[in-house]
Coordinates of C-alpha atoms in Angstrom, one line a residue:
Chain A
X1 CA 0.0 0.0 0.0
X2 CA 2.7 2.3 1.1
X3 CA 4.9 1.4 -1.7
X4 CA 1.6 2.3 -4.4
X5 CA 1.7 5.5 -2.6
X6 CA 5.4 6.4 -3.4
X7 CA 5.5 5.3 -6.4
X8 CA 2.5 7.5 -7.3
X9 CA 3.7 10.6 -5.5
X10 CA 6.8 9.8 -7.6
X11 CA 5.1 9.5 -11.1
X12 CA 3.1 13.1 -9.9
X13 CA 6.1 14.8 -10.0
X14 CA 8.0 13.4 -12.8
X15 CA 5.5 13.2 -15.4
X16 CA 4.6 16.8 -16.0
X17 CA 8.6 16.9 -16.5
X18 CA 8.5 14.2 -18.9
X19 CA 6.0 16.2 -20.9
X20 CA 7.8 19.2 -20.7
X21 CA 10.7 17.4 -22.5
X22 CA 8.1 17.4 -25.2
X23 CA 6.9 20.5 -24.5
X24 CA 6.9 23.8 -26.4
X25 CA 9.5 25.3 -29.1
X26 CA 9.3 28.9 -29.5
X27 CA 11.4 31.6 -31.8
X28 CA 11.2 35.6 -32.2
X29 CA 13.6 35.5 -34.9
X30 CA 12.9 32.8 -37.2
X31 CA 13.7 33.8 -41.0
X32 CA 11.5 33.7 -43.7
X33 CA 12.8 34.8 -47.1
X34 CA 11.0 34.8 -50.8
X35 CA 12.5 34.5 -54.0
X36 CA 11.1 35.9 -57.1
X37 CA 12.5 34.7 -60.2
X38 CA 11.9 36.2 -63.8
X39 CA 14.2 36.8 -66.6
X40 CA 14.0 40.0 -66.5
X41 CA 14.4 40.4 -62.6
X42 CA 15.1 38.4 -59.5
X43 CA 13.8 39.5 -56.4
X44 CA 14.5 38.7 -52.6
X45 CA 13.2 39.5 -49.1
X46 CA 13.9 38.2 -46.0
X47 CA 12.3 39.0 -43.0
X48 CA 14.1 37.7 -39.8
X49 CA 11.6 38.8 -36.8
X50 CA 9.7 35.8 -37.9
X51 CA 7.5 34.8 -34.6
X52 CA 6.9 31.1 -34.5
X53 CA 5.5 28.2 -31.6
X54 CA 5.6 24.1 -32.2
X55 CA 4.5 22.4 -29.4
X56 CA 6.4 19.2 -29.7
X57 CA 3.6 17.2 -27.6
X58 CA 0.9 17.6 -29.9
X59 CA 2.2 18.9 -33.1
X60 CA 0.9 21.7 -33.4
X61 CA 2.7 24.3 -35.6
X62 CA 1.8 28.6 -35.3
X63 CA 4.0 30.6 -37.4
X64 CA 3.2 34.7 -37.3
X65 CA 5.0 37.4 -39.1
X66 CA 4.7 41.4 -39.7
X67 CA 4.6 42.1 -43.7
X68 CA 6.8 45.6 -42.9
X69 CA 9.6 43.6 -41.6
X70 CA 10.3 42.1 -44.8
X71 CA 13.9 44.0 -46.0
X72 CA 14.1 44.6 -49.1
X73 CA 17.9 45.6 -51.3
X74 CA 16.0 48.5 -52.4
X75 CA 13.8 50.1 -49.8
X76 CA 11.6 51.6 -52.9
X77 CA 10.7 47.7 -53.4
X78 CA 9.9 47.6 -49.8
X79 CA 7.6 50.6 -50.0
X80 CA 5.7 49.1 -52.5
X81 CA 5.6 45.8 -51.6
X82 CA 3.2 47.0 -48.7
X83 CA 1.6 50.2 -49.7
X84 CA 0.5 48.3 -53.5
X85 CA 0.9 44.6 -53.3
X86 CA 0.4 43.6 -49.6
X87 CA -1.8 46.1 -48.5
X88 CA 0.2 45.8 -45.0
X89 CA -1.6 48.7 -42.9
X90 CA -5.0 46.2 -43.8
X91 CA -3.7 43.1 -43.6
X92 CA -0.2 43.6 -41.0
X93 CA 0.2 40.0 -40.4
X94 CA 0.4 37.0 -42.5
X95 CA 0.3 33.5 -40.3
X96 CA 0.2 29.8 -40.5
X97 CA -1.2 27.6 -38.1
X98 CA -1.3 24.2 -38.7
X99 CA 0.2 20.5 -37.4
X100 CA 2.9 18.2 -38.2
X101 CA 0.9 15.4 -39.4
X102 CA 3.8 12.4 -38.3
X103 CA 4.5 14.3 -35.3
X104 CA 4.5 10.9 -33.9
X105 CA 7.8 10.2 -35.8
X106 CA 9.8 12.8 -34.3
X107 CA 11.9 12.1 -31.1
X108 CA 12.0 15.3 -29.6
X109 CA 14.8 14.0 -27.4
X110 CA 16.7 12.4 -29.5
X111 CA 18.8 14.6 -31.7
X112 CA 18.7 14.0 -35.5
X113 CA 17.1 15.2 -39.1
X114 CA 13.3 13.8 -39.0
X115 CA 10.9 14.6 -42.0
X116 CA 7.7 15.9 -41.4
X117 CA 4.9 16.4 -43.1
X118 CA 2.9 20.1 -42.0
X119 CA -0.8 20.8 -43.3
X120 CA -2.5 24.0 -42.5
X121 CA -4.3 27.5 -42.8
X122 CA -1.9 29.9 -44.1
X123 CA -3.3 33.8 -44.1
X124 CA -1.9 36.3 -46.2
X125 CA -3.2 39.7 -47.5
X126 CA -6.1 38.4 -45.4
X127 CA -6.9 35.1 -47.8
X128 CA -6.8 31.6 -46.1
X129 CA -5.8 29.0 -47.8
X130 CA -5.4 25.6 -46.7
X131 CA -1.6 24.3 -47.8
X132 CA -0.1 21.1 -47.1
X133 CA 4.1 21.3 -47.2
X134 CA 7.1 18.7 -46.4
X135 CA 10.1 19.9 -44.7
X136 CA 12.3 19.1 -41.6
X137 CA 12.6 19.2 -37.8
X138 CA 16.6 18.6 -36.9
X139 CA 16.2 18.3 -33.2
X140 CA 19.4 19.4 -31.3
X141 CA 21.2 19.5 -27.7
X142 CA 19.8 23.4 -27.4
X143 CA 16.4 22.8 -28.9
X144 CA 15.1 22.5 -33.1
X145 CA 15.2 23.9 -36.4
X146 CA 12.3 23.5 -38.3
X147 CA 12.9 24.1 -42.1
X148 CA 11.3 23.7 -45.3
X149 CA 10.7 25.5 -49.2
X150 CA 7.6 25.7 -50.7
X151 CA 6.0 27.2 -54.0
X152 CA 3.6 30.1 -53.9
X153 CA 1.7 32.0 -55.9
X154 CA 0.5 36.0 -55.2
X155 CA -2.7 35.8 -57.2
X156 CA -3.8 32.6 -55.2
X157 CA -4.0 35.5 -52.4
X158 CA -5.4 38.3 -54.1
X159 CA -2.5 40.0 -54.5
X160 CA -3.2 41.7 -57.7
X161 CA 0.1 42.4 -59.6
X162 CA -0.5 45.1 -62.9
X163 CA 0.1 44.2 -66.5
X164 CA 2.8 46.7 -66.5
X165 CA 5.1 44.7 -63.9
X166 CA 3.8 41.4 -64.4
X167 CA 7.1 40.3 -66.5
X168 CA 9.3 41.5 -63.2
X169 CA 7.1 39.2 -60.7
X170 CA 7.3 35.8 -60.8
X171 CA 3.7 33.3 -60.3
X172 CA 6.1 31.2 -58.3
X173 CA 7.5 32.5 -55.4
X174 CA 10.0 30.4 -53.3
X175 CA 9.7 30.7 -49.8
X176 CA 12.1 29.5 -47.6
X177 CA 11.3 28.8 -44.2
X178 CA 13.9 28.9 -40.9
X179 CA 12.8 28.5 -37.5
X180 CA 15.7 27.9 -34.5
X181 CA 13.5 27.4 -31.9
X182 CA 14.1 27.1 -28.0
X183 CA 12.3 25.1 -25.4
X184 CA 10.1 26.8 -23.1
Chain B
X1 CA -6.5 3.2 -1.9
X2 CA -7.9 6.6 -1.4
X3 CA -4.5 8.1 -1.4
X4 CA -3.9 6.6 -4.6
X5 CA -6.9 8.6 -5.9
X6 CA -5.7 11.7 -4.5
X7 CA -2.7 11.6 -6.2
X8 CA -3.9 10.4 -9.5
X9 CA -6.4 13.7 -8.9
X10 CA -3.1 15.4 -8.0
X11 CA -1.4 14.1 -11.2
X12 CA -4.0 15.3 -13.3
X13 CA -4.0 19.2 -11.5
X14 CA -0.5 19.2 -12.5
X15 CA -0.5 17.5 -15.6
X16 CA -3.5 20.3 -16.7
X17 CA -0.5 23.2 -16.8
X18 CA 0.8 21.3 -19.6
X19 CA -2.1 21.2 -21.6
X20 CA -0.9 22.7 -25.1
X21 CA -2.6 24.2 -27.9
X22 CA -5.6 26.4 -27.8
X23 CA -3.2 29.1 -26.7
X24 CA -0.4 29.3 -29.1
X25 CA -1.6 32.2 -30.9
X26 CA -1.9 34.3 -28.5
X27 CA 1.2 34.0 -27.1
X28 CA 2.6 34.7 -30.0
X29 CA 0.4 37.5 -30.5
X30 CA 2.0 39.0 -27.2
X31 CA 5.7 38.6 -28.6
X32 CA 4.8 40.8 -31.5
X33 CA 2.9 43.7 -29.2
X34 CA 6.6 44.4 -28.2
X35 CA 8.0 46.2 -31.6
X36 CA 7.3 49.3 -32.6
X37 CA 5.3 49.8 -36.3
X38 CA 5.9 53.5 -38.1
X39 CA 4.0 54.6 -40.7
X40 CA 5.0 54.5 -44.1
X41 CA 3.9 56.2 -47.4
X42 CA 2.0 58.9 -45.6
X43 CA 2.9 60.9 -48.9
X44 CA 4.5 59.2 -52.5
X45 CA 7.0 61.9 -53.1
X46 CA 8.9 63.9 -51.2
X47 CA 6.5 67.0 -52.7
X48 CA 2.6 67.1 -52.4
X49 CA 3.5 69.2 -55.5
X50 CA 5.2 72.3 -55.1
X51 CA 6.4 72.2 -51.5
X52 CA 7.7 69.8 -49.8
X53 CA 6.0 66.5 -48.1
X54 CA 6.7 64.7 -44.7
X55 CA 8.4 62.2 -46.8
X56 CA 12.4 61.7 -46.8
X57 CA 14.6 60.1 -49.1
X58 CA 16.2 57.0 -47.1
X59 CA 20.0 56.5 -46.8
X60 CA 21.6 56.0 -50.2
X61 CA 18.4 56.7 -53.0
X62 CA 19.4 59.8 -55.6
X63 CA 16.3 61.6 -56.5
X64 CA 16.5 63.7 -59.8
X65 CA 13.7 65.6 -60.7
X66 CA 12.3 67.7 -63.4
X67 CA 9.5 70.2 -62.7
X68 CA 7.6 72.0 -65.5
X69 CA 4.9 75.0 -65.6
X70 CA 4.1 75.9 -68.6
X71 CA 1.9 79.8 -69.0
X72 CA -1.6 80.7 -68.1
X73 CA -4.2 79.0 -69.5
X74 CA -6.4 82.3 -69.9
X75 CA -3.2 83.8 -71.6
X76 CA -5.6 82.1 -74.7
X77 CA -5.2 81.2 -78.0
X78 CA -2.3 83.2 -79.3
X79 CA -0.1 81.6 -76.3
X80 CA -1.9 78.2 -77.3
X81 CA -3.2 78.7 -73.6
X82 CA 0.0 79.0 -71.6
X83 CA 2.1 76.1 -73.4
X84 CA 3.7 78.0 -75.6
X85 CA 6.0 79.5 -72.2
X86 CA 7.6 77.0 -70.0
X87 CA 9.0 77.2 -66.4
X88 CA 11.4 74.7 -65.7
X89 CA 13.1 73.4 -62.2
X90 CA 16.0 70.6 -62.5
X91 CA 17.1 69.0 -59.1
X92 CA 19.4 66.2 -57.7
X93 CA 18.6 65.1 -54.1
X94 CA 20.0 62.9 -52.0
X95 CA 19.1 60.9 -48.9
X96 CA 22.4 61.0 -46.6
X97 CA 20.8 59.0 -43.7
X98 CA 17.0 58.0 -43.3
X99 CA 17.0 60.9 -41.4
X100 CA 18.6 63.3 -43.1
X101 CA 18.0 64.9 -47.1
X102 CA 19.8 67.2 -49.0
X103 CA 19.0 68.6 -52.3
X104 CA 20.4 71.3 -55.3
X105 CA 18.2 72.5 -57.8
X106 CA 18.2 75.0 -60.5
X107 CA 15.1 77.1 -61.8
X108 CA 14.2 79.7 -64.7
X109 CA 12.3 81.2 -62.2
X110 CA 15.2 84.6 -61.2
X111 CA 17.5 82.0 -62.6
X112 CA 17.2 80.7 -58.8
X113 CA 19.8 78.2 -57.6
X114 CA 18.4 76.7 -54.6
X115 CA 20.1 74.8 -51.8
X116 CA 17.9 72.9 -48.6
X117 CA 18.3 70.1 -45.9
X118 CA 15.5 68.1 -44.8
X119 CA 15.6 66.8 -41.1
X120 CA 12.9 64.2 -39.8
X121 CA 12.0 65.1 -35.9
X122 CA 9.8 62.4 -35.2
X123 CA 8.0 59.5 -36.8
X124 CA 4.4 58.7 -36.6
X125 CA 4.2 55.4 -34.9
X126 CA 2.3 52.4 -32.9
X127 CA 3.2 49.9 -30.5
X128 CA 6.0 50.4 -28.0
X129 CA 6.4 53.9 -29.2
X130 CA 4.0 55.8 -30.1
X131 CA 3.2 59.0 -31.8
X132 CA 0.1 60.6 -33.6
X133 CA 2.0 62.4 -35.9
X134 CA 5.4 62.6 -38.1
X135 CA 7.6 66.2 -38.1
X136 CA 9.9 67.5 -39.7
X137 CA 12.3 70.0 -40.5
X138 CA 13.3 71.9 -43.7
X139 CA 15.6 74.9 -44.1
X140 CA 16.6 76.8 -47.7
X141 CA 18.5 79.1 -49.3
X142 CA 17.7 80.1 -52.9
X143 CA 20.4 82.2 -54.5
X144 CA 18.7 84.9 -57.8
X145 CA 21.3 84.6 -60.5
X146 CA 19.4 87.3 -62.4
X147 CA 21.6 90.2 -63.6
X148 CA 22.1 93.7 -61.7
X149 CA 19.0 96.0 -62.7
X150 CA 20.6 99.1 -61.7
X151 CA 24.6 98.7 -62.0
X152 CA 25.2 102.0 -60.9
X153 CA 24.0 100.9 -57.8
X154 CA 26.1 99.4 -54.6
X155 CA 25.2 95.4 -55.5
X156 CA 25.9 93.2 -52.5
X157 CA 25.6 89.1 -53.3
X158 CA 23.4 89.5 -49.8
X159 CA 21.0 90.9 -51.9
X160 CA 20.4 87.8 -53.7
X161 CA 19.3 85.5 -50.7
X162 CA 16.5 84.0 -49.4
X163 CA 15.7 81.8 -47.1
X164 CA 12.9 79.4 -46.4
X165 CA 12.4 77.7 -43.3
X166 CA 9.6 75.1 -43.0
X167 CA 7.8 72.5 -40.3
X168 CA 6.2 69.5 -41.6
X169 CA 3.5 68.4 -39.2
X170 CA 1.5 65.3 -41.2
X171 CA -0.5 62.7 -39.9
X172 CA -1.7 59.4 -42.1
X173 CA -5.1 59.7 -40.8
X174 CA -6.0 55.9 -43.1
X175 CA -4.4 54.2 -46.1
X176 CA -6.3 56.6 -48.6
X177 CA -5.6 59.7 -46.6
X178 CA -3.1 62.2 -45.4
X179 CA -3.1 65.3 -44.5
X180 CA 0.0 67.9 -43.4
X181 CA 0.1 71.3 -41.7
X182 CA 3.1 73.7 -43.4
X183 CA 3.9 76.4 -40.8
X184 CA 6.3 78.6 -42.9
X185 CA 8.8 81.6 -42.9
X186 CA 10.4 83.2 -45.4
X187 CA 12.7 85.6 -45.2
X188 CA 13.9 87.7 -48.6
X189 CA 17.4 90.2 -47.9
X190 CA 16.3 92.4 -50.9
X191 CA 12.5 93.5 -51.7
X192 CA 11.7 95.4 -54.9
X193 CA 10.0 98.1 -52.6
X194 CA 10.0 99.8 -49.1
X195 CA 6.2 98.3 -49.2
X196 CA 6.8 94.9 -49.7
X197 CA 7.2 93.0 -46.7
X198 CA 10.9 91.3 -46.2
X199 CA 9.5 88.6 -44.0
X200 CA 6.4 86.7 -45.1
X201 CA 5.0 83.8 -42.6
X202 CA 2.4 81.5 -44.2
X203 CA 0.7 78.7 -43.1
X204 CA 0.5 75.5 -45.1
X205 CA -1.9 72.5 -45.7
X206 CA -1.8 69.8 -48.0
X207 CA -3.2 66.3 -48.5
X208 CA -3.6 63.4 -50.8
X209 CA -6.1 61.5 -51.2
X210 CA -5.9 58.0 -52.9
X211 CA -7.8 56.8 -55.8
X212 CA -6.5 53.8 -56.7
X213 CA -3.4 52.2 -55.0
X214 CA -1.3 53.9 -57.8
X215 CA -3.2 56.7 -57.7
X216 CA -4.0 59.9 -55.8
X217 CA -5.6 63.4 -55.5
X218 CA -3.0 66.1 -53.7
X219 CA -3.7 69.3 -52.8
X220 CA -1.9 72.0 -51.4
X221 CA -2.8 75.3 -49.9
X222 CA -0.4 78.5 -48.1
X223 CA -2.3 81.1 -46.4
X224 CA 0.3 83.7 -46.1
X225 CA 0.3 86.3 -43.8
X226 CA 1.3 89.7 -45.6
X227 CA -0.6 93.0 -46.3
X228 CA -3.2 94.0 -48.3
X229 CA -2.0 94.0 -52.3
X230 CA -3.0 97.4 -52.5
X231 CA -0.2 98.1 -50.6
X232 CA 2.3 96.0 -52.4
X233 CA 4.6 97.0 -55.4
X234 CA 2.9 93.6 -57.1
X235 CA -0.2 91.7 -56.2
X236 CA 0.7 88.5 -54.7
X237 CA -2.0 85.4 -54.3
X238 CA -2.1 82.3 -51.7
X239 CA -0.3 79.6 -53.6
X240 CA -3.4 76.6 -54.5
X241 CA -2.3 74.1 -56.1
X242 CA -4.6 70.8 -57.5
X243 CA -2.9 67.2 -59.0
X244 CA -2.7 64.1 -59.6
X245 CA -0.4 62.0 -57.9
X246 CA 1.1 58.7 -60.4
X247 CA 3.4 56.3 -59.4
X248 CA 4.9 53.6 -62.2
X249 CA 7.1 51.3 -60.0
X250 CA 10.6 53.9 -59.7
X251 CA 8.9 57.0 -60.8
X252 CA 6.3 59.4 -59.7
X253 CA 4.1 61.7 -61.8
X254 CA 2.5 64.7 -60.8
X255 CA 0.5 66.9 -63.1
X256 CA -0.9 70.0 -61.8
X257 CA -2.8 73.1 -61.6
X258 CA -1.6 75.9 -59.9
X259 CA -1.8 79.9 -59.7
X260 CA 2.2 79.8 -59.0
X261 CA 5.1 79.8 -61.5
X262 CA 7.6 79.4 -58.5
X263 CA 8.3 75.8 -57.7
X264 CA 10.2 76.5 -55.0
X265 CA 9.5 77.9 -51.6
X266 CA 10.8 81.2 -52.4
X267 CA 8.9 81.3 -55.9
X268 CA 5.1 79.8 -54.5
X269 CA 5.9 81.7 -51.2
X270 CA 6.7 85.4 -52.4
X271 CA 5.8 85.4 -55.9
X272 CA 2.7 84.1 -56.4
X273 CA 2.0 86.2 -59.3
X274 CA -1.3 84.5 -60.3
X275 CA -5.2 84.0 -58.8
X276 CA -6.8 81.3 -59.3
X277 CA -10.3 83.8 -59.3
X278 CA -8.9 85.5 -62.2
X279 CA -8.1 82.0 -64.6
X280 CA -4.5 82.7 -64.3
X281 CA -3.7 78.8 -64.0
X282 CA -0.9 77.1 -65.1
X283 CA -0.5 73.6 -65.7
X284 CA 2.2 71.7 -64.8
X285 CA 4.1 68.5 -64.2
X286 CA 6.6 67.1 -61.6
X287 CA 8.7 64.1 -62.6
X288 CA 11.1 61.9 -59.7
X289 CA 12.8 59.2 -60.5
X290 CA 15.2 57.7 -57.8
X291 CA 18.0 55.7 -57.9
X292 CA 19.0 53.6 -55.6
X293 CA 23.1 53.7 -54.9
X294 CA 23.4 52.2 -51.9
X295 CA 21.4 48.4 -50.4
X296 CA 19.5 48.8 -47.5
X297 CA 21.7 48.3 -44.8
X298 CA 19.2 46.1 -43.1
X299 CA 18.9 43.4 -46.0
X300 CA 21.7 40.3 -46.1

C-alpha cells in the first residue's frame, strides 16, 4: 500500500517533466525569405523577426509574421511591396497555423534530421488558404530547427500584380522557411 | 487506496498546466505587441507638388527631378493657352541618412539656384512607441542669379538670398488619406519696394487622397500672412495648387494646376503672381525618379 503511494507521488512529479521534454518550441527571430525569379528580374526579401511556436507534444505548428519587416535591397521595393501589393496597414500580419501530421515520428529528445509532413491554414493579404508542405525538424542538444521551401503564388491570395510589372514578378514565389526554436 | 486517488487527482492538476494548444496564438500575439510599427507612405514623393512633403529620401536613393509650368491657360489662344511659355526646375537630391536629405536644384524662375536640408524630428508610430503624428524639418536658401537692374548701384551678393524655413506636421489619418500642416517663414534680404514685406509667414496644408493604389488626388494650400496688395509694389496670391499624384514602379508623376510659377518655396511663397479667381492657372508636371546607390543596410 505504502509502496503504491510512493511510487504514485513519484510519477506526480515526474511526469509533468516528462512532458515538458516534449513540451513547447518557440522563436522571435525565425527567418522567412522569398525569391522571385523572372528573366528580366530576380527578387528577394527576408524577413528575420519571424515569430513562431511548435508544441512538440501535440504537433501543433503557429508561425506569425509582420509584412513591414520584410527588407528589401531596395527600400523603394519595400515601399511598395506594402503600400501596392500587400496592403500591410489592412492586412499587418500573414500566419500559418497548422500541425505536423507524423508528429508521432519525431523524437524530440533524441537529436537528429526527422521529415515531417505540416498541413494548415496559411493567411496572407487576409486570404486563407489551406496548404499542405514537407520539410524538416533537426532536433538538437539546445532545442530544433524546423525548415522547409515551398511554392507560392500571389494571385492565389489576391494580391493583384498590374500588367505593367507582371514580367518582373514571378507566379512562383519560393519561400524558404527557418525557425531555431528554444524550449520553453 | 484513497491516497492513490488523491494523487492520481493530484497528477492530473499538475498534468493540466501542460495542456498545449488552444493558446499558441496568443502567445505569440503577445511577442509581437513588443516592436514598434511606423508609418510609411504617408505621402508618394517627397513633394505634395510644389512644396515639400513629410516624406524623406532614405540613406543611399538619388532623387532627380524635373518640374515644369508651362503659362496661363487664360493667356488664350495666341499663347496656345499657356504652353507655348515654360517654367522649368531641374534637381538632384539625396538621402544621406534615413533621417537626413539634401537637395540642389536650379530654376528659370530669377534664374534661382536653390540649396535645402530636410531633417525628420519624429515618426508617426504604434506599438511600444508611439506618436500621432510625423515632423519635420526643412531649411533653404535660394540664391537669384538674375543680372544687376541698376549697375550703378552698390550690388551686394546678400541681396540675392532667401531663405525658407519650413515644419512639416503630417498625420496618415487611413491608407487613402493624409493630410499635413506647413507652418512657414520666409525671409527675402532684398525686396523690390520699401512696401513689400521682407519677411512673409504662411501657413501651409496639403493632403492626398488615394484613388486607386497607384493613384491619388494632392492638394496644397499656403495662407500667407502679408498686407493687403493694394499696398504691395505687385499683387501677390495664396499659392493653390490641385494634382494628380502617379506612381509607375521607380517613378512618380504629378500633373498639376496651380496659380504659382515658382516651384520652389521662395517662388510659391513670395511670388505668387497669379489667382486662381482670375483663370490665371498654369498647368504643370513634376517628374522623380530615384536611384538607388546604396542596399538597404538592413537586407543580407
Amino acid at each position: 500500500m505504502m509502496k503504491k503511494s510512493v511510487a504514485c507521488l513519484i510519477m506526480t512529479i515526474i511526469l509533468p517533466f516528462t512532458i515538458q521534454g516534449q513540451g513547447k518550441y518557440l522563436t522571435n527571430n525565425g527567418v522567412i525569405s522569398f525569391y522571385s525569379h523572372t528573366i528580366v528580374e530576380d527578387i528577394t526579401a527576408v524577413n528575420n523577426e519571424v515569430a513562431a511556436v511548435i508544441d512538440g507534444s501535440s504537433g501543433e505548428v503557429v508561425i506569425i509574421l509582420k509584412m513591414t519587416q520584410f527588407q528589401f535591397e531596395k527600400k523603394m521595393m519595400q515601399e511598395h511591396f506594402n503600400e501596392n501589393y500587400l496592403e500591410s496597414e489592412i492586412f499587418p500580419k500573414a500566419t500559418f497555423s497548422g500541425t505536423i501530421l507524423n508528429n508521432d515520428d519525431v523524437k524530440y529528445s533524441i537529436p537528429g534530421l526527422y521529415e515531417v509532413k505540416v498541413k494548415g491554414e496559411m493567411t496572407i493579404h487576409g486570404q486563407t488558404k489551406t496548404i499542405s508542405e514537407e520539410g524538416t525538424v533537426k532536433i538538437t542538444s539546445s532545442g530544433i530547427v524546423c525548415s522547409t521551401k515551398f511554392k507560392l503564388n500571389p494571385e492565389d491570395y489576391k494580391i493583384k500584380i498590374p500588367g505593367m510589372v507582371r514580367k518582373n514578378i514571378s507566379k512562383q514565389m519560393e519561400i524558404t522557411v527557418e525557425l531555431p526554436c528554444e524550449l520553453i | 487506496m484513497r491516497d492513490n486517488k488523491i494523487y492520481l487527482l493530484l497528477f492530473l492538476i499538475l498534468a493540466s498546466f501542460q495542456v498545449s494548444g488552444q493558446d499558441l496564438e496568443s502567445m505569440l500575439e503577445g511577442q509581437m505587441e513588443k516592436t514598434t510599427d511606423y508609418t510609411f507612405a504617408t505621402f508618394k514623393s517627397t513633394r505634395i507638388l510644389n512644396g515639400h512633403s513629410i516624406e524623406h529620401l532614405e540613406e543611399g536613393q538619388l532623387d532627380f527631378r524635373i518640374s515644369h509650368r508651362f503659362g496661363r491657360i487664360n493667356s488664350g489662344a495666341y499663347e496656345f493657352f499657356g504652353l507655348d511659355q515654360a517654367h522649368i526646375h531641374l534637381s538632384l537630391e539625396y538621402g544621406i541618412k534615413d533621417w537626413i536629405m539634401v537637395g540642389l536644384g536650379r530654376g528659370t524662375f530669377e534664374k534661382t539656384v536653390d540649396g535645402f536640408t530636410k531633417i525628420k524630428l519624429l515618426r508617426q508610430s504604434k506599438g511600444v512607441k508611439s506618436s500621432p503624428v510625423s515632423i519635420s524639418i526643412m531649411s533653404g536658401i535660394y540664391v537669384n542669379g538674375l543680372r544687376w537692374e541698376d549697375r550703378e548701384r552698390d550690388n551686394y551678393f546678400w541681396q540675392r538670398l532667401d531663405f525658407v524655413h519650413q515644419i512639416m506636421i503630417a498625420r496618415k489619418f487611413s491608407p487613402g488619406f493624409s493630410l499635413q500642416l506647413t507652418p512657414s517663414y520666409l525671409h527675402r534680404n532684398m525686396v523690390e519696394t520699401a512696401n513689400d514685406p521682407n519677411d512673409i509667414f504662411s501657413i501651409g496644408a496639403g493632403s492626398r487622397l488615394k484613388l486607386t493604389k497607384r493613384l491619388s488626388i494632392n492638394a496644397e494650400y499656403f495662407y500667407l500672412f502679408k498686407p493687403d496688395n493694394d499696398l504691395l509694389s505687385t499683387e501677390i496670391y495664396n499659392p493653390f495648387s490641385l494634382g494628380l499624384d502617379i506612381e509607375t514602379g521607380g517613378h512618380v508623376f504629378h500633373i498639376i494646376l496651380t496659380n504659382s510659377v515658382g516651384m520652389r518655396e521662395n517662388g510659391f511663397l513670395g511670388h505668387t503672381t497669379g489667382s486662381w479667381l482670375n483663370g490665371d492657372i498654369h498647368l504643370g508636371f513634376n517628374i522623380s525618379r530615384i536611384f538607388q546607390l546604396k542596399k538597404n543596410e538592413n537586407y543580407q
